[in-house]
GROMACS .gro file of C-alpha atoms in nm:
model
  213
    1MET     CA    1  -0.381   0.681  -3.365
    2VAL     CA    2  -0.611   0.614  -3.071
    3MET     CA    3  -0.488   0.356  -2.823
    4LYS     CA    4  -0.685   0.032  -2.813
    5VAL     CA    5  -0.765  -0.187  -2.515
    6TYR     CA    6  -0.888  -0.536  -2.598
    7GLY     CA    7  -1.097  -0.682  -2.320
    8SER     CA    8  -1.412  -0.641  -2.117
    9ALA     CA    9  -1.533  -0.357  -1.899
   10LEU     CA   10  -1.615  -0.627  -1.640
   11SER     CA   11  -1.255  -0.754  -1.618
   12THR     CA   12  -1.070  -0.632  -1.310
   13ALA     CA   13  -0.739  -0.653  -1.497
   14ALA     CA   14  -0.875  -0.444  -1.785
   15MET     CA   15  -1.022  -0.198  -1.534
   16ARG     CA   16  -0.669  -0.128  -1.405
   17VAL     CA   17  -0.574  -0.015  -1.754
   18PHE     CA   18  -0.891   0.193  -1.800
   19ALA     CA   19  -0.823   0.365  -1.466
   20ALA     CA   20  -0.467   0.456  -1.570
   21LEU     CA   21  -0.588   0.591  -1.905
   22TYR     CA   22  -0.858   0.802  -1.740
   23GLU     CA   23  -0.610   0.930  -1.479
   24LYS     CA   24  -0.397   1.048  -1.771
   25ASP     CA   25  -0.692   1.200  -1.960
   26LEU     CA   26  -0.602   0.988  -2.263
   27GLN     CA   27  -0.837   0.888  -2.543
   28PHE     CA   28  -0.873   0.516  -2.608
   29GLU     CA   29  -1.098   0.265  -2.777
   30LEU     CA   30  -1.232  -0.043  -2.600
   31VAL     CA   31  -1.236  -0.337  -2.840
   32PRO     CA   32  -1.476  -0.586  -2.676
   33VAL     CA   33  -1.357  -0.945  -2.638
   34ASN     CA   34  -1.639  -1.197  -2.588
   35MET     CA   35  -1.486  -1.420  -2.326
   36GLY     CA   36  -1.810  -1.617  -2.284
   37ALA     CA   37  -1.772  -1.728  -2.645
   38GLY     CA   38  -1.404  -1.807  -2.592
   39GLU     CA   39  -1.286  -1.528  -2.818
   40HIS     CA   40  -0.980  -1.471  -2.596
   41LYS     CA   41  -0.855  -1.819  -2.688
   42LYS     CA   42  -0.892  -1.773  -3.063
   43GLU     CA   43  -0.601  -1.716  -3.298
   44HIS     CA   44  -0.662  -1.347  -3.368
   45PHE     CA   45  -0.654  -1.263  -2.996
   46LEU     CA   46  -0.364  -1.498  -2.920
   47ALA     CA   47  -0.161  -1.289  -3.165
   48LEU     CA   48  -0.204  -1.002  -2.915
   49ASN     CA   49  -0.164  -1.207  -2.596
   50PRO     CA   50  -0.032  -1.563  -2.639
   51PHE     CA   51  -0.161  -1.652  -2.292
   52GLY     CA   52  -0.520  -1.584  -2.396
   53GLN     CA   53  -0.602  -1.339  -2.117
   54VAL     CA   54  -0.746  -0.988  -2.121
   55PRO     CA   55  -0.649  -0.714  -2.153
   56ALA     CA   56  -0.429  -0.665  -2.455
   57PHE     CA   57  -0.320  -0.318  -2.558
   58GLU     CA   58  -0.206  -0.134  -2.869
   59ASP     CA   59  -0.049   0.211  -2.897
   60GLY     CA   60   0.046   0.256  -3.261
   61ASP     CA   61   0.278  -0.031  -3.350
   62LEU     CA   62   0.341  -0.120  -2.984
   63LYS     CA   63   0.152  -0.423  -2.856
   64LEU     CA   64   0.146  -0.510  -2.485
   65PHE     CA   65  -0.026  -0.748  -2.247
   66GLU     CA   66  -0.028  -0.789  -1.866
   67SER     CA   67  -0.227  -0.509  -1.705
   68ARG     CA   68   0.043  -0.385  -1.467
   69ALA     CA   69   0.298  -0.362  -1.748
   70ILE     CA   70   0.046  -0.164  -1.953
   71THR     CA   71  -0.023   0.082  -1.672
   72GLN     CA   72   0.349   0.136  -1.619
   73TYR     CA   73   0.395   0.208  -1.989
   74ILE     CA   74   0.106   0.457  -1.980
   75ALA     CA   75   0.244   0.629  -1.668
   76HIS     CA   76   0.597   0.669  -1.808
   77GLU     CA   77   0.522   0.732  -2.175
   78TYR     CA   78   0.259   0.994  -2.095
   79ALA     CA   79   0.430   1.140  -1.787
   80ASP     CA   80   0.333   1.493  -1.889
   81LYS     CA   81  -0.040   1.414  -1.897
   82GLY     CA   82  -0.292   1.405  -1.613
   83ALA     CA   83  -0.203   1.259  -1.273
   84PRO     CA   84   0.167   1.164  -1.233
   85LEU     CA   85   0.112   0.798  -1.117
   86VAL     CA   86   0.491   0.756  -1.080
   87CYS     CA   87   0.770   0.968  -0.933
   88GLU     CA   88   1.139   1.023  -0.997
   89GLY     CA   89   1.451   0.905  -0.816
   90LYS     CA   90   1.461   0.716  -0.487
   91PRO     CA   91   1.089   0.757  -0.405
   92MET     CA   92   1.007   0.553  -0.717
   93ALA     CA   93   1.200   0.262  -0.568
   94THR     CA   94   0.956   0.255  -0.276
   95VAL     CA   95   0.660   0.286  -0.512
   96GLY     CA   96   0.804  -0.013  -0.697
   97VAL     CA   97   0.811  -0.215  -0.376
   98TRP     CA   98   0.441  -0.153  -0.317
   99ILE     CA   99   0.355  -0.229  -0.679
  100GLU     CA  100   0.514  -0.569  -0.614
  101VAL     CA  101   0.332  -0.606  -0.281
  102GLU     CA  102  -0.004  -0.556  -0.456
  103ALA     CA  103   0.081  -0.815  -0.721
  104HIS     CA  104   0.228  -1.081  -0.492
  105GLN     CA  105   0.071  -1.030  -0.146
  106PHE     CA  106  -0.266  -0.857  -0.192
  107ASP     CA  107  -0.395  -0.971  -0.530
  108PRO     CA  108  -0.357  -1.352  -0.503
  109VAL     CA  109  -0.563  -1.354  -0.182
  110ALA     CA  110  -0.807  -1.080  -0.279
  111SER     CA  111  -0.873  -1.239  -0.617
  112LYS     CA  112  -0.964  -1.573  -0.458
  113LEU     CA  113  -1.206  -1.393  -0.226
  114GLN     CA  114  -1.347  -1.193  -0.516
  115TRP     CA  115  -1.411  -1.515  -0.708
  116GLU     CA  116  -1.589  -1.674  -0.413
  117LEU     CA  117  -1.791  -1.374  -0.291
  118VAL     CA  118  -1.854  -1.171  -0.607
  119PHE     CA  119  -1.836  -1.387  -0.918
  120LYS     CA  120  -1.958  -1.726  -0.795
  121PRO     CA  121  -2.291  -1.580  -0.676
  122LEU     CA  122  -2.329  -1.406  -1.014
  123PHE     CA  123  -2.284  -1.739  -1.190
  124GLY     CA  124  -2.516  -1.924  -0.952
  125MET     CA  125  -2.228  -2.128  -0.810
  126ALA     CA  126  -2.189  -2.240  -0.448
  127VAL     CA  127  -1.945  -2.042  -0.233
  128ASP     CA  128  -1.666  -2.246  -0.073
  129ALA     CA  129  -1.682  -2.131   0.290
  130GLU     CA  130  -1.348  -2.290   0.379
  131THR     CA  131  -1.169  -2.106   0.099
  132VAL     CA  132  -1.328  -1.780   0.216
  133LYS     CA  133  -1.226  -1.841   0.578
  134GLU     CA  134  -0.866  -1.931   0.487
  135ASN     CA  135  -0.815  -1.634   0.258
  136GLU     CA  136  -0.996  -1.388   0.483
  137ALA     CA  137  -0.735  -1.463   0.750
  138LYS     CA  138  -0.456  -1.410   0.497
  139LEU     CA  139  -0.606  -1.082   0.377
  140ALA     CA  140  -0.634  -0.959   0.736
  141LYS     CA  141  -0.259  -1.007   0.780
  142VAL     CA  142  -0.187  -0.815   0.459
  143LEU     CA  143  -0.413  -0.532   0.572
  144ASP     CA  144  -0.233  -0.516   0.906
  145VAL     CA  145   0.087  -0.443   0.713
  146TYR     CA  146  -0.099  -0.181   0.509
  147GLU     CA  147  -0.233  -0.015   0.824
  148ALA     CA  148   0.122   0.022   0.955
  149ARG     CA  149   0.251   0.150   0.621
  150LEU     CA  150  -0.028   0.405   0.587
  151GLY     CA  151   0.073   0.543   0.925
  152GLN     CA  152   0.398   0.649   0.757
  153SER     CA  153   0.267   0.798   0.431
  154LYS     CA  154  -0.071   0.905   0.291
  155TYR     CA  155  -0.056   0.647   0.011
  156LEU     CA  156   0.125   0.316  -0.012
  157GLY     CA  157   0.422   0.426  -0.221
  158CYS     CA  158   0.463   0.784  -0.102
  159ASP     CA  159   0.253   1.088  -0.012
  160CYS     CA  160   0.093   1.107  -0.356
  161PHE     CA  161  -0.134   0.869  -0.547
  162THR     CA  162   0.061   0.628  -0.770
  163LEU     CA  163   0.024   0.301  -0.955
  164ALA     CA  164   0.090   0.124  -0.624
  165ASP     CA  165  -0.253   0.244  -0.514
  166LEU     CA  166  -0.429   0.236  -0.851
  167HIS     CA  167  -0.357  -0.134  -0.907
  168HIS     CA  168  -0.565  -0.221  -0.600
  169ILE     CA  169  -0.881  -0.038  -0.698
  170PRO     CA  170  -1.076  -0.288  -0.916
  171THR     CA  171  -1.057  -0.583  -0.675
  172LEU     CA  172  -1.079  -0.360  -0.369
  173SER     CA  173  -1.395  -0.198  -0.506
  174ASN     CA  174  -1.556  -0.538  -0.559
  175LEU     CA  175  -1.463  -0.663  -0.212
  176MET     CA  176  -1.611  -0.351  -0.052
  177GLY     CA  177  -1.948  -0.473  -0.176
  178THR     CA  178  -1.916  -0.793   0.030
  179PRO     CA  179  -1.908  -0.868   0.406
  180LEU     CA  180  -1.529  -0.833   0.382
  181LYS     CA  181  -1.585  -0.458   0.386
  182GLU     CA  182  -1.558  -0.495   0.765
  183LEU     CA  183  -1.193  -0.604   0.733
  184PHE     CA  184  -1.106  -0.273   0.568
  185GLU     CA  185  -1.326  -0.059   0.792
  186ALA     CA  186  -1.174  -0.214   1.107
  187ARG     CA  187  -0.842  -0.049   1.017
  188PRO     CA  188  -0.885   0.332   1.020
  189LYS     CA  189  -0.593   0.419   0.794
  190VAL     CA  190  -0.676   0.144   0.545
  191SER     CA  191  -1.040   0.252   0.549
  192ALA     CA  192  -0.951   0.616   0.477
  193TRP     CA  193  -0.707   0.513   0.201
  194ALA     CA  194  -0.965   0.286   0.038
  195ALA     CA  195  -1.229   0.560   0.040
  196ASP     CA  196  -0.978   0.806  -0.104
  197ILE     CA  197  -0.861   0.596  -0.397
  198MET     CA  198  -1.209   0.466  -0.482
  199GLY     CA  199  -1.340   0.823  -0.480
  200ARG     CA  200  -1.116   0.941  -0.764
  201PRO     CA  201  -1.297   1.082  -1.071
  202ALA     CA  202  -1.107   0.846  -1.302
  203TRP     CA  203  -1.247   0.547  -1.114
  204ALA     CA  204  -1.600   0.687  -1.143
  205LYS     CA  205  -1.550   0.685  -1.521
  206VAL     CA  206  -1.440   0.321  -1.512
  207LEU     CA  207  -1.750   0.227  -1.312
  208ALA     CA  208  -1.967   0.415  -1.563
  209MET     CA  209  -1.811   0.204  -1.841
  210ARG     CA  210  -1.882  -0.115  -1.650
  211ASN     CA  211  -2.240  -0.017  -1.579
  212GLN     CA  212  -2.305   0.030  -1.949
  213GLN     CA  213  -2.222  -0.334  -2.018
   0.00000   0.00000   0.00000
């Protein structure tokens, strides 16, 4: 059976899952969820994700939600396919730390900035300059930590590309299309890392999916 991802090619959370699937060279079906029509809050979707958020995921009789949990399942279950995305033993503990850093330090701030600078203009809504200023300062502090870390290893978790890097790509890619690009470019190691992970062939396939929407 082909794996199914329920969501939208425009969703940054769903894009994390697509990126992991493409990194693993796995076949999957995108089952579109019309969020504009509130389909994600309807009973048939709530049976897949009771919190009413995309993506949801099916692999045979296994049903999952939460994008980072899905990518970890894909990386471990299909370890023999495509790019590794995880590693064994003690190095995986460090990768796990940076997976948590993305979820709890980078994403909350980056997502607020993405909403203000990417999505609000798309919806014709006014940008809250104070929110941007406050979160830009917070993001700068996170990126200072990243700059130091990337002086110790090529990627965040270790010297190879893992989920710790992949999880950043959707929001990072969107922010690089805003004036906040300067925050990343001002830090040479962060800038090189961002260009590296956004230049992966799997991510190009995700962008091609999005552009077809």
